[in-house]
Amino acid sequence: MRRKLRRGAIETMIFFLLQLVYPASFLFGLPLRAMAAGMGSLAAFGALYAVAFLTPRNSPWRMAAFFGQLAILLTLMAAFSLNYVYLLFYPVATILYGPLRRTMALFAVLCASVGALVAVERAHHVPFPQGFHYLLVGALFGGGILIYMMRAWAALEQTNARLQAAQSEIARLSQAEERARIGRDLHDLLGHQLSLITLKAQVAGRILERTGDVVRARDEIEQIERVSRATLESVRAYVADMRATDWHDAWRAAEEVLAVADDGEGAAEPATIPTCGGSGISGMRARMAQIGGECERLGRDEWRRRALGWPEFEPGWVVVLKAPVPIERREGLP
């Protein structure tokens, strides 16, 4: 199966292939036959690099591409200039991946082949280009560093992939655990009450069926109603706890809600605080009290006395919410 390449990998391959234009420029000015041979060798060199780049890491074509590049590299060094030694980065890139022992063995073959060619040239008293020793050492040292860095990068990518997989698994397990916890909580919260409601309903039905005692049946029904109300309050409290938001979310939501105003008739004076909870003004007062804030319901006259200047029209009544804002959370808030 062919290896799927990311767009960045294709661009990298094209970039390095274009770098072969520079060594090709050394061939200009040579006899036509020599220049054609050099250009053909560089073209074959680049083609082998592309083959290695486009094939799977463990494909035998990679091995063939490596030895083909090595042969062309030695030919260019022997026939044209030893300075072509810097092209060894291309066969090095071909053997970067795969088993470490194989990579190091092939790199040793590459170094030994280049060293043998240099020794033969030296034995035949072929003059070395100026600065060749530095270029040779730099190319061999850089090739080793390239192997180390790319394998370390590959190991880092594998580690990151494993971490992402682990995070996904943790998130999945957390969701499963949360669902299980909610299921347990709902079972504990509703199981007993619903069982009691069922039992009371059966008792009321049998009383009416066997004795026709409406008074006793009504008592059972009233107990069912009380249990149902208590269960409903418990469910509301549980859902309200699950819907709890952080400070910034609550602040932004309040901003959106408080961007419009009530211009109805309203009431002249504040109404009596209702005794039942769960919604309305009493619910807002309770929620503001939890965070150390205040909730006031002001009638038209009280609002006039305060003269706060908002809104421009005369409201029927106004609810004023005051909440302390922690210093470290004020950033970004108006």
Coordinates of C-alpha atoms in Angstrom, one line a residue:
M1 CA 0.0 0.0 0.0
R2 CA 1.4 3.3 -1.0
R3 CA 2.2 5.8 1.8
K4 CA -0.1 8.8 2.0
L5 CA 1.9 11.9 1.9
R6 CA 0.9 15.2 3.5
R7 CA 1.1 18.3 1.5
G8 CA 4.1 19.6 3.5
A9 CA 6.0 16.4 2.7
I10 CA 5.5 16.8 -1.1
E11 CA 6.7 20.4 -0.8
T12 CA 9.8 19.2 1.0
M13 CA 10.5 16.7 -1.7
I14 CA 10.1 19.3 -4.4
F15 CA 12.4 21.7 -2.5
F16 CA 15.2 19.2 -2.3
L17 CA 14.9 18.2 -5.9
L18 CA 15.2 21.8 -7.0
Q19 CA 18.4 22.0 -5.0
L20 CA 20.0 19.8 -7.6
V21 CA 20.0 22.8 -10.0
Y22 CA 23.0 24.1 -8.1
P23 CA 25.4 21.1 -8.7
A24 CA 24.1 21.0 -12.3
S25 CA 25.5 24.5 -12.8
F26 CA 29.0 23.1 -12.2
L27 CA 28.7 21.2 -15.5
F28 CA 28.3 24.2 -17.7
G29 CA 31.4 24.9 -19.7
L30 CA 32.4 21.3 -20.0
P31 CA 32.5 19.4 -23.3
L32 CA 29.0 18.6 -24.5
R33 CA 29.4 14.8 -24.0
A34 CA 30.6 15.3 -20.4
M35 CA 27.9 17.8 -19.6
A36 CA 25.2 15.5 -21.0
A37 CA 26.6 12.6 -18.9
G38 CA 26.6 14.8 -15.8
M39 CA 23.1 16.1 -16.3
G40 CA 21.8 12.6 -16.9
S41 CA 23.5 11.4 -13.8
L42 CA 21.9 14.2 -11.7
A43 CA 18.5 13.5 -13.2
A44 CA 18.7 9.8 -12.4
F45 CA 20.0 10.8 -8.9
G46 CA 16.9 13.0 -8.3
A47 CA 14.6 10.4 -9.7
L48 CA 15.9 7.8 -7.3
Y49 CA 15.4 10.2 -4.4
A50 CA 11.8 10.8 -5.5
V51 CA 11.2 7.0 -5.7
A52 CA 12.6 6.6 -2.2
F53 CA 10.4 9.4 -1.0
L54 CA 7.2 8.1 -2.5
T55 CA 7.5 4.5 -1.5
P56 CA 6.8 2.9 2.0
R57 CA 9.6 3.0 4.5
N58 CA 10.1 -0.8 4.4
S59 CA 9.8 -1.1 0.6
P60 CA 12.7 -2.9 -1.2
W61 CA 12.6 0.0 -3.7
R62 CA 14.1 2.2 -1.0
M63 CA 17.1 -0.1 -0.7
A64 CA 17.5 -0.1 -4.5
A65 CA 17.1 3.7 -4.5
F66 CA 19.8 4.0 -1.8
F67 CA 22.4 1.9 -3.6
G68 CA 21.6 3.6 -6.9
Q69 CA 22.1 7.0 -5.4
L70 CA 25.4 5.8 -3.8
A71 CA 26.7 4.6 -7.2
I72 CA 25.8 7.9 -8.9
L73 CA 27.3 9.9 -6.1
L74 CA 30.6 8.0 -6.4
T75 CA 30.5 8.4 -10.2
L76 CA 30.0 12.2 -9.9
M77 CA 32.8 12.5 -7.4
A78 CA 35.2 10.4 -9.5
A79 CA 34.4 11.8 -12.9
F80 CA 33.8 15.5 -12.1
S81 CA 34.7 16.8 -8.7
L82 CA 35.1 15.4 -5.2
N83 CA 33.0 18.4 -4.0
Y84 CA 29.9 16.5 -5.0
V85 CA 30.4 14.7 -1.7
Y86 CA 27.8 17.0 -0.2
L87 CA 25.1 15.2 -2.1
L88 CA 25.4 12.3 0.3
F89 CA 22.5 14.0 2.3
Y90 CA 20.2 12.6 -0.3
P91 CA 21.0 8.9 0.2
V92 CA 21.1 9.6 3.9
A93 CA 17.5 10.9 3.7
T94 CA 16.6 7.6 1.9
I95 CA 17.6 5.5 4.9
L96 CA 16.4 7.7 7.7
Y97 CA 13.5 5.4 8.7
G98 CA 13.3 1.7 9.4
P99 CA 15.1 -0.3 11.9
L100 CA 17.9 1.6 13.6
R101 CA 20.5 -1.1 13.0
R102 CA 19.8 -1.2 9.3
T103 CA 20.0 2.6 9.1
M104 CA 23.4 2.7 10.9
A105 CA 24.7 -0.2 8.8
L106 CA 23.8 1.6 5.5
F107 CA 25.2 4.8 6.8
A108 CA 28.4 3.0 7.6
V109 CA 28.4 1.6 4.0
L110 CA 28.0 5.1 2.7
C111 CA 30.8 6.5 4.7
A112 CA 33.1 3.6 3.9
S113 CA 32.4 3.9 0.2
V114 CA 33.1 7.7 0.1
G115 CA 36.2 7.1 2.3
A116 CA 37.5 4.4 -0.1
L117 CA 37.0 6.6 -3.1
V118 CA 38.9 9.5 -1.4
A119 CA 41.7 7.0 -0.5
V120 CA 41.9 5.8 -4.1
E121 CA 42.0 9.4 -5.4
R122 CA 44.7 10.2 -2.9
A123 CA 46.7 7.1 -3.9
H124 CA 46.7 8.3 -7.6
H125 CA 47.8 11.8 -6.5
V126 CA 44.7 13.5 -7.6
P127 CA 44.7 17.0 -6.1
F128 CA 41.8 17.7 -3.7
P129 CA 39.7 20.8 -4.3
Q130 CA 40.3 23.7 -2.0
G131 CA 38.5 23.2 1.3
F132 CA 37.5 19.6 0.5
H133 CA 38.6 18.3 3.8
Y134 CA 36.2 20.6 5.6
L135 CA 33.4 19.7 3.2
L136 CA 34.0 16.0 3.6
V137 CA 34.0 16.1 7.4
G138 CA 31.0 18.4 7.4
A139 CA 29.0 16.2 5.1
L140 CA 29.7 13.0 7.0
F141 CA 29.1 14.7 10.4
G142 CA 26.0 16.4 9.1
G143 CA 24.7 13.1 7.7
G144 CA 25.0 11.5 11.1
I145 CA 23.3 14.5 12.8
L146 CA 20.5 14.3 10.2
I147 CA 19.8 10.7 11.0
Y148 CA 19.7 11.5 14.7
M149 CA 17.5 14.5 14.4
M150 CA 15.0 12.9 12.0
R151 CA 14.7 9.7 14.0
A152 CA 14.2 11.8 17.2
W153 CA 11.6 13.8 15.4
A154 CA 9.8 10.7 14.3
A155 CA 9.9 9.3 17.8
L156 CA 8.4 12.6 19.1
E157 CA 5.6 12.4 16.5
Q158 CA 4.9 8.9 17.6
T159 CA 4.9 10.0 21.2
N160 CA 2.5 12.9 20.4
A161 CA 0.2 10.5 18.5
R162 CA 0.1 8.1 21.5
L163 CA -0.6 11.1 23.8
Q164 CA -3.4 12.2 21.6
A165 CA -4.8 8.7 21.5
A166 CA -4.5 8.5 25.3
Q167 CA -6.2 11.9 25.7
S168 CA -9.1 10.8 23.4
E169 CA -9.4 7.5 25.4
I170 CA -9.4 9.4 28.7
A171 CA -12.1 11.8 27.4
R172 CA -14.1 8.8 26.2
L173 CA -13.7 7.1 29.6
S174 CA -14.5 10.3 31.4
Q175 CA -17.7 10.7 29.4
A176 CA -18.6 7.0 30.1
E177 CA -17.9 7.5 33.8
E178 CA -19.9 10.7 33.8
R179 CA -22.9 9.0 32.2
A180 CA -22.6 6.1 34.7
R181 CA -22.4 8.6 37.6
I182 CA -25.5 10.5 36.3
G183 CA -27.3 7.1 36.0
R184 CA -26.4 6.2 39.6
D185 CA -27.4 9.6 40.8
L186 CA -30.7 9.5 39.0
H187 CA -31.4 6.0 40.2
D188 CA -30.6 7.0 43.8
L189 CA -32.6 10.2 43.4
L190 CA -35.7 8.8 41.7
G191 CA -35.8 5.1 42.3
H192 CA -37.2 5.2 45.8
Q193 CA -39.6 8.0 45.2
L194 CA -41.0 6.4 42.0
S195 CA -41.3 3.1 43.7
L196 CA -43.2 4.8 46.5
I197 CA -45.5 6.6 44.1
T198 CA -46.2 3.3 42.3
L199 CA -47.0 1.6 45.6
K200 CA -49.3 4.4 46.8
A201 CA -51.1 4.4 43.5
Q202 CA -51.7 0.7 43.7
V203 CA -52.9 1.1 47.3
A204 CA -55.3 3.9 46.3
G205 CA -56.7 1.8 43.5
R206 CA -57.3 -1.3 45.7
I207 CA -58.9 0.8 48.4
L208 CA -61.4 2.2 45.8
E209 CA -61.9 -1.2 44.3
R210 CA -62.4 -3.2 47.5
T211 CA -63.9 -0.8 50.1
G212 CA -64.9 2.3 48.1
D213 CA -63.4 4.4 50.9
V214 CA -62.9 7.7 49.1
V215 CA -61.3 9.4 52.2
R216 CA -58.5 6.9 52.5
A217 CA -58.0 6.8 48.8
R218 CA -57.7 10.6 48.8
D219 CA -55.1 10.5 51.6
E220 CA -53.0 8.1 49.5
I221 CA -53.4 10.4 46.5
E222 CA -52.3 13.4 48.6
Q223 CA -49.2 11.5 49.7
I224 CA -48.5 10.7 46.0
E225 CA -48.8 14.4 45.2
R226 CA -46.4 15.3 48.1
V227 CA -43.8 12.7 47.0
S228 CA -44.1 13.9 43.4
R229 CA -43.5 17.5 44.3
A230 CA -40.5 16.6 46.4
T231 CA -39.2 14.4 43.6
L232 CA -39.7 17.3 41.1
E233 CA -37.8 19.7 43.4
S234 CA -34.9 17.2 43.8
V235 CA -34.7 16.8 40.0
R236 CA -34.7 20.6 39.5
A237 CA -31.9 21.0 42.0
Y238 CA -29.9 18.2 40.4
V239 CA -30.3 19.7 36.9
A240 CA -29.5 23.2 38.2
D241 CA -26.3 21.9 39.7
M242 CA -25.3 20.2 36.4
R243 CA -26.0 23.4 34.5
A244 CA -23.6 25.5 36.7
T245 CA -21.4 27.8 34.6
D246 CA -18.2 29.6 35.4
W247 CA -18.0 33.3 36.1
H248 CA -17.2 34.6 32.6
D249 CA -20.0 32.5 31.0
A250 CA -22.5 33.8 33.5
W251 CA -21.3 37.4 33.0
R252 CA -21.6 37.2 29.2
A253 CA -25.0 35.6 29.5
A254 CA -26.1 38.4 31.8
E255 CA -24.8 41.0 29.4
E256 CA -26.9 39.6 26.6
V257 CA -30.0 39.4 28.8
L258 CA -29.6 42.9 30.3
A259 CA -29.1 44.6 26.9
V260 CA -32.9 45.2 26.6
A261 CA -35.4 46.8 29.3
D262 CA -39.0 46.3 30.4
D263 CA -41.1 49.3 29.4
G264 CA -44.4 47.9 30.7
E265 CA -46.8 49.3 33.3
G266 CA -45.3 47.3 36.2
A267 CA -46.1 48.0 39.8
A268 CA -45.6 51.1 41.8
E269 CA -44.1 49.3 44.8
P270 CA -42.1 46.1 45.1
A271 CA -44.2 43.0 45.4
T272 CA -44.1 40.7 48.4
I273 CA -41.3 38.2 48.2
P274 CA -42.9 34.9 47.3
T275 CA -42.4 32.0 49.8
C276 CA -41.9 29.3 47.2
G277 CA -38.6 28.8 45.5
G278 CA -37.3 27.6 42.2
S279 CA -37.8 30.6 39.9
G280 CA -38.6 34.3 39.7
I281 CA -37.2 37.0 41.9
S282 CA -36.7 34.7 44.9
G283 CA -34.6 32.3 42.8
M284 CA -32.4 35.2 41.6
R285 CA -32.0 36.5 45.2
A286 CA -30.9 33.0 46.3
R287 CA -28.4 32.7 43.4
M288 CA -26.9 36.1 44.0
A289 CA -26.7 35.4 47.8
Q290 CA -24.5 32.3 46.9
I291 CA -21.8 34.5 45.4
G292 CA -22.1 37.4 47.9
G293 CA -24.2 39.6 45.7
E294 CA -27.6 41.3 45.9
C295 CA -30.9 41.3 44.0
E296 CA -33.3 44.2 44.3
R297 CA -36.7 44.7 42.8
L298 CA -37.5 48.4 42.5
G299 CA -40.8 50.0 41.7
R300 CA -41.2 53.1 39.5
D301 CA -41.0 55.5 42.4
E302 CA -38.0 53.9 44.0
W303 CA -36.2 54.0 40.7
R304 CA -37.0 57.6 40.2
R305 CA -35.5 58.5 43.6
R306 CA -32.3 56.7 42.7
A307 CA -32.0 58.6 39.4
L308 CA -29.6 56.2 37.9
G309 CA -30.3 57.5 34.4
W310 CA -31.0 54.1 32.7
P311 CA -33.0 53.3 30.7
E312 CA -34.0 56.6 29.0
F313 CA -37.7 55.7 29.2
E314 CA -39.6 55.3 32.5
P315 CA -39.7 51.6 33.4
G316 CA -42.6 49.8 35.1
W317 CA -40.2 48.1 37.5
V318 CA -36.5 47.2 37.6
V319 CA -34.5 44.3 38.8
V320 CA -31.0 45.4 39.9
L321 CA -28.3 42.7 40.3
K322 CA -25.1 43.5 42.1
A323 CA -22.2 41.0 42.3
P324 CA -18.6 41.2 43.4
V325 CA -16.0 40.8 40.7
P326 CA -12.7 39.1 41.8
I327 CA -9.7 41.3 40.9
E328 CA -8.0 38.5 38.9
R329 CA -11.2 38.0 36.8
R330 CA -11.8 41.6 35.8
E331 CA -9.6 41.5 32.7
G332 CA -11.7 41.7 29.6
L333 CA -14.9 42.7 31.5
P334 CA -16.4 46.2 31.1

